[in-house]
């Protein structure tokens, strides 16, 4: 198939899933065309069957807000025509879904261009339910030829919020289990913790929903009971506040702020525990990536996270903001080797059995075929 993919190319779960999906599809023989304003961060150029088409947004003094959605729609139609795309697959409803609908209408009736919208979370739970975007988000979901959600939670939430009867197929996020795998020796860990402390890891876009300050507070509690060093990977609006809190709690020596990291599959296996104290996660991709690497997630019981992490079996789930509860779980994992070994093993097993790319990608292929027929 010739597939066009549009996503946010920056640091964020939906762009990462879209990029990994494109790479997996190309690996399986499809021609994949990324259409976006920048090269997606995990997309190395020069991979066979992967193509990238940049959307240029011209500015003009009259435009206070350059019309990206229109430029995107034009580029989608242009690429679809030139490369005979069979379908478009857009990730994150706003504004990608409506741009795809415009592209489809521009090409009709000469050629058919069905599009699939994948909902990732904040496009429904935060942005889409904002009154200024609500009607257009519902409209674009209902006009999509296919619509998928990355968890059962998000499917339910979309139906609740938008009251739509449009079919939404749940296709869970996935992980490449060959790329993401445990590193039992954790040799690279000493670069961050020369005194041999075990590593905790947080990886996100540092938006308020991620509650990055909780990570700093959890570390401060953990260190009252056992040594540990925290790696904070990623960047975003709350990074400065987290760094300030680290100094205030005298934790700055025990935390490394890494900024944006490109090859997270090399970093994650160095850790013992992943911290994901989010206010909300529709899936929590990083928890899955951690499980595949034998790193045990200590997370919050929110949204779609319980569909990924089985509390007490391959990770721990606590209430949002319960610093003591999360810290106690971390201490248990750092001090009880048998417990850590058992949960890490279960995590790797569950990630491979339920969410490995070779189990999930065929679900997308089948769905595309259904939409095309
Ligand atoms: O919250 C983020 O990291 C960004 C956001 C996005 O769309 O870029 O992530 C959402 O999509 C991810 C991939 O499907 C999910 O793993 C995240 O749980 C989801 N974030 C939220 O629901 C808050």
XYZ file of C-alpha atoms and ligand atoms in Angstrom:
396
model
C 0.000 0.000 0.000
C 0.983 3.663 -0.397
C 0.246 5.284 2.933
C 0.444 8.956 3.922
C 1.090 9.623 7.622
C 0.673 12.974 9.336
C 1.652 13.639 12.944
C 3.251 16.218 15.213
C 6.938 15.673 14.517
C 8.096 16.965 17.897
C 8.683 15.293 21.245
C 5.343 13.702 22.170
C 3.712 10.301 22.311
C 1.449 10.629 19.285
C 4.323 11.607 16.978
C 6.446 8.778 18.309
C 3.709 6.187 17.733
C 3.068 7.542 14.223
C 6.771 7.424 13.381
C 7.283 3.920 14.745
C 4.160 2.782 12.890
C 5.521 4.215 9.625
C 8.857 2.464 10.150
C 7.167 -0.856 10.889
C 4.893 -0.520 7.839
C 7.873 0.281 5.608
C 9.625 -2.781 7.003
C 6.645 -4.843 5.938
C 6.908 -3.576 2.344
C 4.562 -0.559 2.292
C 5.590 2.824 0.866
C 5.173 5.353 3.652
C 4.980 9.109 3.082
C 5.292 11.372 6.123
C 3.649 14.756 5.584
C 4.437 17.270 8.303
C 6.180 20.583 9.037
C 9.415 18.907 10.189
C 11.118 15.532 10.049
C 9.697 13.446 12.935
C 12.291 13.111 15.709
C 12.672 9.347 15.593
C 12.803 9.194 11.792
C 16.339 8.752 10.514
C 16.534 9.805 6.858
C 17.492 7.318 4.169
C 15.392 4.350 5.333
C 14.042 2.328 2.391
C 10.388 2.995 1.501
C 10.194 5.989 3.853
C 9.580 9.396 2.288
C 9.245 12.769 3.907
C 7.292 15.726 2.493
C 7.653 19.027 4.275
C 4.718 21.386 4.676
C 5.845 24.957 4.062
C 3.695 27.611 5.669
C 4.147 30.974 3.984
C 3.560 33.986 6.134
C 2.041 37.259 5.044
C 1.649 40.445 7.114
C -2.120 39.971 7.045
C -1.887 36.585 8.772
C -1.643 36.936 12.495
C -1.897 33.130 12.593
C -0.299 31.394 9.586
C -2.887 28.913 8.237
C -0.974 25.634 8.808
C -4.068 23.437 8.379
C -4.633 24.792 4.868
C -1.005 24.371 3.852
C -1.140 20.831 5.255
C -4.339 19.995 3.341
C -2.802 21.275 0.084
C 0.357 19.226 0.645
C -1.663 16.126 1.505
C -3.673 16.435 -1.727
C -0.520 17.106 -3.740
C 1.373 14.098 -2.281
C -1.690 11.855 -2.621
C -1.930 12.680 -6.306
C 1.775 12.527 -7.129
C 2.480 9.297 -5.230
C -0.906 7.635 -5.711
C -1.591 7.284 -2.012
C -4.170 4.673 -1.088
C -5.023 6.374 2.160
C -3.996 8.947 4.746
C -3.483 8.044 8.386
C -3.479 11.069 10.679
C -2.386 11.019 14.305
C -3.930 13.476 16.751
C -7.290 14.835 15.618
C -6.543 18.557 15.694
C -5.939 19.871 13.040
C -4.762 16.808 11.109
C -8.138 15.178 10.717
C -9.830 18.234 9.285
C -6.876 18.831 6.928
C -7.264 15.250 5.677
C -10.968 15.828 5.094
C -10.161 18.943 3.033
C -7.557 17.056 1.008
C -10.088 14.304 0.370
C -12.641 16.835 -0.877
C -10.069 18.604 -3.045
C -9.322 15.367 -4.890
C -12.900 14.171 -5.281
C -14.293 13.063 -7.627
C -11.088 12.265 -9.610
C -9.584 10.051 -6.966
C -10.641 8.441 -3.736
C -8.608 9.312 -0.652
C -9.959 7.680 2.507
C -8.420 8.732 5.810
C -8.028 7.133 9.208
C -7.786 9.260 12.357
C -6.009 7.881 15.413
C -6.922 9.532 18.696
C -4.104 9.690 21.222
C -5.453 11.405 24.315
C -5.111 15.111 24.855
C -6.729 15.645 21.433
C -9.890 14.408 23.184
C -9.401 14.886 26.919
C -7.944 18.428 26.874
C -7.804 20.177 23.519
C -10.779 18.532 21.812
C -13.128 19.184 24.715
C -12.189 22.883 24.819
C -15.284 24.773 23.540
C -13.349 26.368 20.669
C -12.349 23.004 19.229
C -15.210 20.767 20.370
C -17.549 20.994 17.320
C -14.789 20.679 14.746
C -13.184 17.731 16.558
C -16.504 15.881 16.641
C -17.112 16.747 12.979
C -13.696 15.476 11.907
C -14.087 12.222 13.869
C -17.473 11.599 12.294
C -16.187 12.337 8.802
C -13.152 10.057 9.165
C -13.420 6.896 7.075
C -11.879 5.047 9.991
C -11.157 6.074 13.535
C -8.974 4.306 16.093
C -8.157 4.983 19.743
C -5.016 3.829 21.506
C -6.872 2.407 24.508
C -10.309 1.226 25.534
C -10.344 4.089 28.059
C -9.886 6.648 25.271
C -12.551 5.022 23.110
C -15.052 5.210 26.004
C -14.049 8.760 26.856
C -14.470 9.881 23.224
C -17.970 8.431 23.094
C -18.811 10.119 26.427
C -17.350 13.517 25.529
C -18.572 13.751 21.936
C -21.664 11.571 22.165
C -20.678 10.077 18.829
C -22.050 6.825 17.463
C -19.188 6.603 14.934
C -17.315 3.299 15.259
C -13.987 3.714 17.050
C -11.652 0.741 16.865
C -9.237 0.188 19.745
C -5.732 -0.584 18.518
C -3.338 -0.392 21.416
C 0.076 1.207 21.165
C 2.966 -1.150 20.538
C 6.676 -1.576 21.141
C 9.430 -3.052 19.015
C 10.626 -5.821 21.338
C 13.886 -6.326 19.405
C 14.867 -2.706 19.795
C 13.582 -2.298 23.359
C 15.074 -5.062 25.468
C 16.573 -5.506 28.949
C 20.228 -4.826 29.704
C 20.812 -6.849 32.848
C 24.414 -5.672 33.284
C 23.306 -1.996 33.178
C 26.947 -1.089 32.580
C 26.203 2.416 31.261
C 24.457 3.334 34.533
C 27.746 4.199 36.252
C 28.114 7.226 33.965
C 25.206 8.791 35.868
C 25.619 7.186 39.290
C 29.336 6.583 39.923
C 28.665 5.445 43.508
C 26.568 2.573 42.223
C 23.138 3.997 43.178
C 20.258 2.422 41.285
C 18.648 4.632 38.658
C 15.103 5.928 38.553
C 13.980 7.331 35.223
C 11.345 9.813 34.138
C 10.831 10.481 30.438
C 8.262 12.940 29.105
C 7.573 16.286 27.478
C 7.477 17.986 30.917
C 3.965 19.316 30.430
C 1.841 19.987 33.550
C -0.137 16.756 32.976
C 3.085 14.784 33.634
C 3.527 16.140 37.208
C 7.317 16.174 36.913
C 7.667 17.856 40.329
C 6.255 14.668 41.865
C 9.324 12.816 40.546
C 11.621 15.134 42.491
C 9.515 14.720 45.655
C 9.416 10.932 45.244
C 13.209 10.843 44.966
C 13.559 12.934 48.136
C 11.366 10.406 50.013
C 13.153 7.390 48.522
C 16.570 8.730 49.517
C 15.516 8.839 53.166
C 15.481 5.033 52.989
C 17.937 3.947 50.289
C 20.382 5.424 47.732
C 19.028 6.281 44.274
C 19.740 8.655 41.403
C 17.040 10.122 39.165
C 17.379 10.685 35.422
C 14.946 13.233 34.016
C 14.849 12.843 30.225
C 12.954 15.247 27.992
C 12.147 18.909 28.074
C 9.136 21.177 28.269
C 7.390 23.904 30.233
C 7.858 22.427 33.741
C 11.560 21.654 33.492
C 12.677 24.930 35.109
C 10.300 24.513 38.053
C 11.478 20.930 38.563
C 15.128 22.042 38.553
C 14.298 24.748 41.070
C 12.501 22.260 43.334
C 15.453 19.871 43.098
C 17.739 22.621 44.451
C 15.230 23.571 47.150
C 14.970 19.954 48.378
C 18.761 19.559 48.066
C 18.250 16.804 45.516
C 20.112 18.508 42.650
C 23.228 16.332 43.133
C 21.058 13.243 42.845
C 19.198 14.219 39.678
C 20.496 14.517 36.122
C 18.364 16.558 33.740
C 19.268 15.115 30.357
C 17.114 17.239 28.052
C 15.785 15.633 24.886
C 17.210 12.186 24.221
C 17.034 10.665 20.751
C 17.735 6.974 21.286
C 15.644 6.273 24.369
C 15.967 2.527 23.773
C 19.612 2.877 24.893
C 18.740 4.897 27.994
C 15.686 3.110 29.407
C 17.353 -0.294 30.103
C 19.891 1.403 32.416
C 17.176 2.183 34.959
C 15.591 -0.016 37.633
C 12.330 1.862 37.969
C 10.338 4.200 35.725
C 8.384 7.029 37.362
C 5.168 8.065 35.607
C 3.191 10.122 38.151
C 0.882 11.710 35.505
C -2.466 13.321 36.151
C -3.765 11.476 33.103
C -2.438 9.104 30.456
C -4.622 7.590 27.785
C -2.046 4.857 27.387
C 1.377 5.739 28.802
C 3.686 4.604 26.009
C 6.818 5.092 28.091
C 5.530 2.578 30.670
C 5.263 -0.006 27.902
C 8.735 0.812 26.573
C 10.074 0.457 30.132
C 8.379 -2.926 30.614
C 9.892 -4.187 27.370
C 13.299 -3.183 28.780
C 12.742 -4.959 32.113
C 12.303 -1.629 33.931
C 9.440 -1.652 36.416
C 6.953 1.246 36.174
C 5.644 2.966 39.301
C 2.766 4.998 37.915
C -0.630 6.488 38.671
C -3.915 4.641 38.295
C -5.375 6.900 35.609
C -6.927 6.671 32.142
C -5.648 3.764 30.074
C -2.625 2.973 32.257
C -4.290 -0.079 33.887
C -4.678 -1.547 30.372
C -0.884 -1.517 30.101
C 0.430 -2.017 33.638
C -1.037 -4.790 35.794
C -0.811 -3.494 39.348
C 1.306 -5.754 41.559
C 2.298 -8.027 38.667
C 4.486 -5.998 36.306
C 4.356 -2.563 37.947
C 2.688 -0.562 40.680
C -0.213 1.895 40.368
C -0.954 4.510 43.020
C -3.270 7.511 43.341
C -2.329 10.788 41.639
C -0.241 12.926 44.001
C 0.394 10.110 46.497
C 4.113 10.745 46.899
C 4.461 8.503 49.955
C 2.690 5.604 48.250
C 4.794 5.841 45.084
C 8.023 6.298 47.066
C 7.242 3.203 49.163
C 6.822 1.129 45.980
C 10.122 2.423 44.618
C 11.927 1.582 47.859
C 10.480 -1.949 47.795
C 11.751 -2.422 44.241
C 15.205 -1.054 44.981
C 15.728 -3.048 48.157
C 14.090 -6.388 47.309
C 15.996 -7.941 44.416
C 13.687 -10.903 44.153
C 10.627 -8.641 43.834
C 12.313 -6.504 41.191
C 13.455 -9.551 39.215
C 9.955 -11.088 39.257
C 8.175 -7.893 38.185
C 10.754 -6.987 35.524
C 10.397 -10.465 34.041
C 6.598 -10.250 34.047
C 6.794 -6.800 32.411
C 8.993 -8.016 29.592
C 6.737 -11.033 29.089
C 3.504 -9.009 29.044
C 4.964 -6.340 26.753
C 6.082 -9.015 24.283
C 2.895 -11.082 24.502
C 0.365 -8.262 24.293
C 1.972 -5.216 22.700
C 4.824 -6.349 20.481
C 4.817 -4.632 17.044
C 4.409 -7.905 15.176
C 1.114 -8.446 17.011
C -0.236 -4.885 16.676
C 0.898 -3.703 13.207
C -1.167 -6.384 11.398
C -4.232 -4.950 13.173
C -3.573 -1.616 11.441
C -3.020 -3.323 8.087
C -6.288 -5.192 8.438
C -8.071 -2.006 9.410
C -6.673 -0.162 6.372
C -7.939 -2.960 4.136
C -11.350 -2.716 5.745
C -11.455 1.057 5.257
C -10.333 0.719 1.628
C -12.956 -1.863 0.850
O 1.079 13.396 26.733
C 1.933 13.279 25.844
O 3.047 12.804 26.008
C 1.601 13.748 24.490
C 0.455 13.021 23.905
C 0.548 13.145 22.433
O -0.467 12.937 21.833
O 1.562 13.470 21.830
O 0.471 11.664 24.383
C -0.703 10.898 24.275
O -0.402 9.902 23.306
C 0.557 8.904 23.710
C 0.800 7.967 22.533
O -0.351 7.369 22.083
C 0.039 8.158 24.938
O 0.970 7.171 25.322
C -0.159 9.171 26.071
O -0.712 8.494 27.187
C -1.090 10.284 25.633
N -1.082 11.339 26.665
C -2.143 11.613 27.426
O -3.200 11.035 27.349
C -1.939 12.692 28.437
